[in-house]
C-alpha atoms as one frame of an Amber mdcrd trajectory, in Angstrom:
protein
 -65.024  -7.207 -28.670 -63.235  -8.555 -25.337 -61.183 -11.008 -27.408 -60.056
  -7.911 -29.702 -58.902  -5.924 -26.639 -57.280  -8.998 -24.998 -55.435  -9.850
 -28.404 -54.121  -6.056 -28.670 -52.871  -6.012 -24.821 -50.922  -9.325 -25.605
 -49.391  -7.933 -28.840 -48.470  -4.615 -27.049 -46.780  -6.355 -24.359 -44.820
  -8.506 -26.463 -43.719  -5.309 -28.461 -42.482  -3.790 -25.332 -40.939  -6.957
 -24.142 -39.144  -7.058 -27.712 -38.066  -3.439 -27.207 -36.815  -4.279 -23.739
 -34.981  -6.771 -25.171 -33.440  -4.781 -28.126 -32.412  -2.232 -25.577 -30.838
  -4.902 -23.224 -28.874  -6.435 -26.245 -27.512  -2.968 -27.159 -26.463  -2.355
 -23.740 -24.562  -5.716 -23.550 -23.111  -4.830 -26.675 -21.782  -1.448 -25.378
 -20.630  -3.365 -22.281 -18.482  -5.632 -24.350 -16.869  -3.118 -26.165 -16.098
  -0.908 -22.976 -14.636  -4.418 -21.192 -12.262  -4.759 -24.372 -10.853  -1.376
 -23.971 -10.636  -2.101 -20.338  -8.533  -5.187 -20.795  -6.449  -3.162 -23.093
  -5.679  -0.731 -20.652  -5.113  -3.235 -17.849  -2.824  -5.181 -20.048  -0.853
  -1.854 -20.909  -0.504  -1.153 -17.050   0.673  -4.490 -16.283   3.575  -4.184
 -19.008   4.144  -0.728 -17.827   4.382  -1.941 -13.821   6.491  -4.886 -15.178
   9.333  -2.948 -16.856   9.201  -0.123 -14.558  12.672   0.972 -13.426  11.206
   3.102 -10.738   9.431   0.824  -8.607  10.805  -1.816  -6.019   9.634  -5.450
  -6.230   6.953  -5.408  -3.784   5.336  -2.238  -5.356   5.544  -4.080  -8.710
   3.639  -7.206  -7.187   1.018  -5.274  -5.636   0.370  -2.989  -8.976   0.496
  -6.106 -10.973  -1.865  -8.336  -9.090  -4.085  -5.371  -8.430  -4.476  -4.908
 -12.428  -4.659  -8.629 -13.012  -7.265  -9.356 -10.738  -9.445  -6.337 -12.220
  -8.732  -7.761 -15.533 -10.148 -11.203 -14.416 -13.005  -9.993 -12.557 -13.955
  -8.096 -15.800 -13.841 -10.947 -17.753 -16.028 -12.950 -15.134 -18.820 -10.348
 -15.361 -18.915 -10.945 -19.237 -19.034 -14.403 -18.803 -21.857 -14.224 -16.184
 -23.922 -11.870 -18.721 -23.277 -14.358 -21.702 -24.145 -17.542 -19.628 -27.224
 -16.357 -17.745 -30.474 -17.632 -18.959 -28.536 -20.150 -21.114 -29.719 -24.039
 -20.982 -28.819 -25.474 -17.467 -26.017 -27.495 -18.375 -23.715 -23.653 -18.028
 -25.534 -23.126 -14.628 -21.988 -24.416 -12.813 -20.225 -21.591 -14.846 -22.759
 -18.986 -14.103 -22.288 -20.063 -10.236 -18.448 -20.203 -10.515 -18.302 -16.869
 -12.358 -20.441 -14.947  -9.757 -18.645 -16.585  -6.860 -15.560 -15.615  -7.893
 -16.286 -12.245  -8.778 -18.262 -11.475  -5.622 -15.192 -12.995  -3.841 -12.384
 -11.437  -5.391 -13.538  -7.746  -5.403 -12.403  -6.859  -2.111  -8.976  -8.251
  -2.863  -8.347  -5.499  -5.365  -7.859  -3.001  -2.281  -5.935  -5.367  -0.244
  -3.402  -5.584  -3.397  -3.211  -1.916  -3.312  -2.693  -1.594   0.501   0.242
  -3.879  -0.139   1.654  -1.791  -2.220   1.643   1.313   0.069   3.534  -0.697
   2.926   7.088   0.089   2.622   8.031  -2.814   5.248   9.041  -5.925   3.508
   7.067  -7.977   6.291   3.381  -7.760   6.496   1.927  -5.893   9.245  -0.676
  -6.906  11.533  -3.549  -5.072  10.106  -2.680  -5.988   6.592  -2.712 -10.078
   8.030  -6.121  -9.336   9.597  -7.340  -7.905   6.368  -6.167 -11.133   4.693
  -7.772 -13.185   6.867 -11.223 -11.454   6.720 -11.029 -12.008   3.011 -10.330
 -15.675   3.262 -13.190 -15.962   5.796 -15.585 -13.991   3.560 -14.373 -16.416
   0.586 -15.178 -19.634   2.935 -18.484 -18.024   4.045 -19.680 -17.244   0.158
 -18.791 -20.698  -0.778 -20.834 -22.165   2.001 -23.620 -19.919   1.345 -23.924
 -21.058  -2.543 -26.475 -23.908  -1.673 -28.775 -21.800   0.391 -28.639 -18.858
  -1.679 -27.797 -16.301   0.871 -25.625 -13.632  -1.095 -26.647 -14.739  -4.467
 -28.484 -17.521  -6.221 -28.856 -19.273  -9.625 -32.273 -20.946 -10.166 -32.429
 -24.501 -11.648 -33.244 -22.779 -15.170 -29.642 -20.957 -14.820 -31.276 -17.609
 -13.858 -28.919 -15.110 -11.663 -30.721 -13.395  -8.660 -29.583 -11.505  -5.676
 -29.747 -13.339  -2.229 -31.285 -12.208   0.855 -27.973 -11.187   2.391 -26.655
  -9.490  -0.495 -25.524  -6.413   1.700 -22.865  -8.562   3.033 -20.901  -8.391
   0.067 -21.767  -4.387  -0.034 -20.400  -4.094   3.268 -16.923  -6.289   2.528
 -16.568  -4.110  -0.560 -17.238  -0.824   1.072 -14.989  -2.057   4.174 -12.046
  -2.736   1.677 -12.655   0.803   0.293 -12.263   2.364   3.736  -9.431   0.496
   4.609  -7.607   1.434   1.282  -8.540   5.268   1.965  -7.071   5.139   5.549
  -3.975   3.288   4.855  -3.064   5.465   1.905  -4.027   8.968   3.794  -1.751
   7.389   6.837   1.180   6.473   4.396   1.020   9.888   2.333   1.104  11.872
   5.882   4.041   9.794   6.590   5.616  10.811   3.588   5.002  14.569   4.037
   2.771  14.309   0.546   0.866  17.469   0.126  -1.646  16.011  -2.318  -3.198
  13.557   0.167  -6.595  15.406   0.363  -6.876  14.063  -3.240  -7.719  10.975
  -1.952 -10.922  11.409  -0.596 -12.486  12.615  -4.058 -11.013   9.045  -5.612
 -12.819   7.023  -3.118 -15.908   9.270  -2.979 -16.205   8.717  -6.882 -15.646
   5.047  -6.336 -18.225   4.799  -3.707 -21.080   6.736  -5.555 -20.340   4.547
  -8.432 -20.774   1.437  -6.542 -24.039   3.047  -5.075 -25.186   3.434  -8.690
 -24.311  -0.052  -9.513 -26.232  -1.658  -6.862 -29.368   0.479  -7.812 -29.126
   0.118 -11.171 -27.475  -3.366 -11.992 -27.946  -3.333 -15.547 -25.405  -0.749
 -16.182 -22.400  -2.584 -15.647 -19.838   0.265 -15.232 -18.242  -0.813 -11.806
 -14.790  -2.421 -13.125 -14.356   0.030 -15.941 -14.550   2.854 -13.032 -12.280
   0.787 -10.874 -10.071   0.189 -13.964  -9.850   4.283 -14.480  -9.534   4.756
 -10.691  -6.674   2.185 -10.360  -4.835   4.036 -13.068  -5.224   7.337 -11.263
  -3.892   5.360  -7.769  -0.944   4.238  -9.810  -0.138   7.927 -11.023  -0.681
   9.149  -7.455   1.587   6.847  -5.982   4.215   7.296  -8.408   4.144  11.011
  -8.025   4.230  10.543  -4.136   7.351   8.030  -4.521   8.973  10.440  -7.053
   9.284  13.248  -4.195  11.063  10.847  -1.738  14.465  10.402  -0.834  14.902
   6.612  -1.160  17.330   6.182   2.116  15.598   8.374   4.846  12.053   8.582
   3.448  12.371  12.243   3.643  11.587  14.623   0.672  14.460  14.615  -1.821
  16.217  17.618  -3.292  14.298  17.938  -6.433  11.057  18.662  -4.225  13.146
  20.954  -2.058  13.950  22.983  -5.180  10.397  23.493  -6.315   9.186  24.187
  -2.907  11.587  26.904  -2.263  10.921  28.342  -5.833   7.003  28.510  -4.463
   8.116  30.087  -0.981  10.195  32.853  -2.484   6.976  34.587  -3.177   5.202
  34.021   0.057   8.219  33.977   2.463   8.998  31.370   5.177  11.750  29.638
   7.417  14.859  27.641   6.663  16.451  25.179   9.237  19.651  23.817   8.012
  21.385  20.618   9.381  24.703  19.250   8.571  26.307  16.212  10.492  29.834
  16.815  11.412  32.735  14.583  10.351  30.316  12.023   8.784  33.104  10.999
   6.475  34.668   9.431   9.306  31.894   7.234   9.682  31.868   5.757   6.331
  35.782   5.497   6.313  35.797   3.600   9.666  32.700   1.204   9.868  31.721
   1.250   5.979  29.174   2.987   3.779  26.466   0.376   5.078  26.733   1.888
   8.595  26.629   5.291   7.177  23.292   4.676   5.385  21.929   3.367   8.645
  23.052   6.544  10.646  21.603   8.682   7.927  18.489   7.011   7.882  18.284
   7.335  11.740  19.051  10.985  11.408  16.197  11.378   8.937  13.656   9.602
  11.339  14.748  11.838  14.203  14.266  15.136  12.014  11.179  14.007  10.701
   9.754  13.402  14.258  10.719  16.698  15.478   9.650  18.677  12.662   6.995
  16.770  10.628   4.056  18.409  12.093   5.657  21.822  11.676   7.040  21.813
   8.197   8.419  19.862   5.453  11.729  17.790   5.967  14.264  17.218   3.075
  17.620  15.541   2.657  19.123  17.838   0.008  22.232  15.652  -0.377  24.877
  13.684   1.305  24.648  14.296   4.990  22.916  17.818   4.591  19.184  17.966
   5.605  16.824  20.921   5.933  13.373  21.838   7.113  11.143  24.374   5.575
   8.290  26.265   7.336   6.028  28.505   6.464   5.473  30.317   9.987   8.670
  31.088  12.163   6.444  30.346  15.469   6.750  26.851  14.462  10.559  26.360
  14.906  10.000  26.124  18.585   7.971  22.582  18.239  11.298  21.150  17.076
  12.937  22.140  20.311  11.098  19.722  22.363  12.879  16.731  23.251  11.543
  13.301  22.620  12.723  10.040  23.568  11.644   6.599  22.678  11.762   5.689
  26.303   9.048   7.936  27.001   6.442   5.940  25.602   4.161   3.981  28.165
   5.466   0.645  29.081   4.032  -2.723  27.443   4.569  -6.199  28.353   7.043
  -6.385  25.318   9.032  -3.208  26.319   9.361  -4.437  29.947  10.750  -8.129
  28.430  12.944  -6.168  25.875  14.304  -3.868  28.650  14.707  -6.795  31.210
  16.739  -8.634  28.628  18.910  -5.771  27.606  19.853  -5.406  31.570  20.537
  -8.918  31.982  23.024  -8.984  28.720  24.745  -5.761  29.892  25.019  -7.501
  33.439  26.440 -10.669  31.823  29.001  -8.767  29.651  30.400  -6.845  32.517
  31.290  -9.945  34.145  33.389 -10.994  31.046  37.065 -10.945  31.447  38.854
  -8.602  29.156  42.304  -8.780  27.849  44.955  -6.713  26.189  45.827  -7.373
  22.644  49.174  -6.548  21.218  49.312  -3.404  18.952  49.390  -4.310  15.421
  50.688  -1.982  12.866  48.412  -2.984  10.134  45.345  -2.487  12.625  45.347
   1.007  14.039  41.809   0.545  15.917  43.235  -2.536  17.964  43.011  -2.426
  21.622  41.070  -3.502  24.763  37.865  -5.525  23.696  35.716  -8.357  24.949
  37.004 -11.834  24.147  34.952 -13.349  21.225  33.490 -10.219  20.548  36.146
  -8.590  17.878  33.840  -8.513  15.227  31.180  -6.246  16.854  34.120  -4.043
  17.809  35.287  -3.697  14.372  33.092  -3.448  11.634  35.579  -4.044   8.839
  36.941  -7.475  10.406  34.437  -9.542   8.213  36.381  -8.437   5.182  39.968
  -9.239   6.865  41.659 -12.091   7.797  43.686 -12.504  11.177  45.945 -14.807
  13.010  45.727 -16.722  16.223  46.830 -13.592  18.103  44.203 -11.590  16.370
  46.685  -9.470  14.407  45.246  -8.775  11.080  47.211 -10.187   8.098
């Protein structure tokens, strides 16, 4: 009788195990199909990014590397599922796939942060984040023999390590860094939909928690692909509202916004730069663009907290405010010299004072009037190119007459 019950229990256990294997195989099959769809979407986004005419070189690089990195990690996750539990000869492939998958995951957020930064040179926060990622990759590589974050047994079976939470911390830190960077940039660009960043990142956090709790689901990178596409749409929409030269909102955004405000009312402040054509004619359009960018910066600094700043075309600017009381905020004077002194600022001020004193000591001489050079006159010897912006495109004789 005892043997009968023992045999029955063993058979039931075998049946349960077989059912679990069938379910796991079915789930893996679904995962492979979803990964194929995922790779198709990512390939399409890479091609779309490469052929885009509205994105600059830096934005193209950031999005392209982000999509490519997600595709690589998705393939690595498939490799880990295929080789896990296979003969020990594939153990190295299992270790390598898990190492690259865990190590490169925070890099996706860094690529998207790189897209948001308008400056050509990397800022110090981004450099610090890249250094953290490099240190994390080094730590992960050194921890493989001890199996701190993950381990692969001699039988080629993967398992989480004792310090698996380090990967979770790095992944969440990268998401928070991306969220903060996007919010700061959206606020700088006066984007009204910057609040949409929060549900996107919240969805990613919830999905990550579910993946950590239920590792057999394998939905992380499918959700990351979906969010990266939504992020691409969000950034494209934000950039399409901007004037490329000044960073203010453009004319099309102004027209759409005023159409909405007609129903609710508001205040319109209009600016026009007097005699701006003379700047372009005398110093060239490049210097004129620099002047417009500086004017836009000043307007944004004065009114960005009170309303929305626009460049409506040429040398025309305006500010839209929903409340007339906010106009007084733009009348407050501001000056970069009011900033608290720092060692760098002190050194810069001292250097400027020394240069000014040295220039005052330099001798000046009178240059004969040239009929072809109406702007010639008194200038510092050897400083002619800085006095006349167009000289770089003209030829002069030894007496400094324009030929």
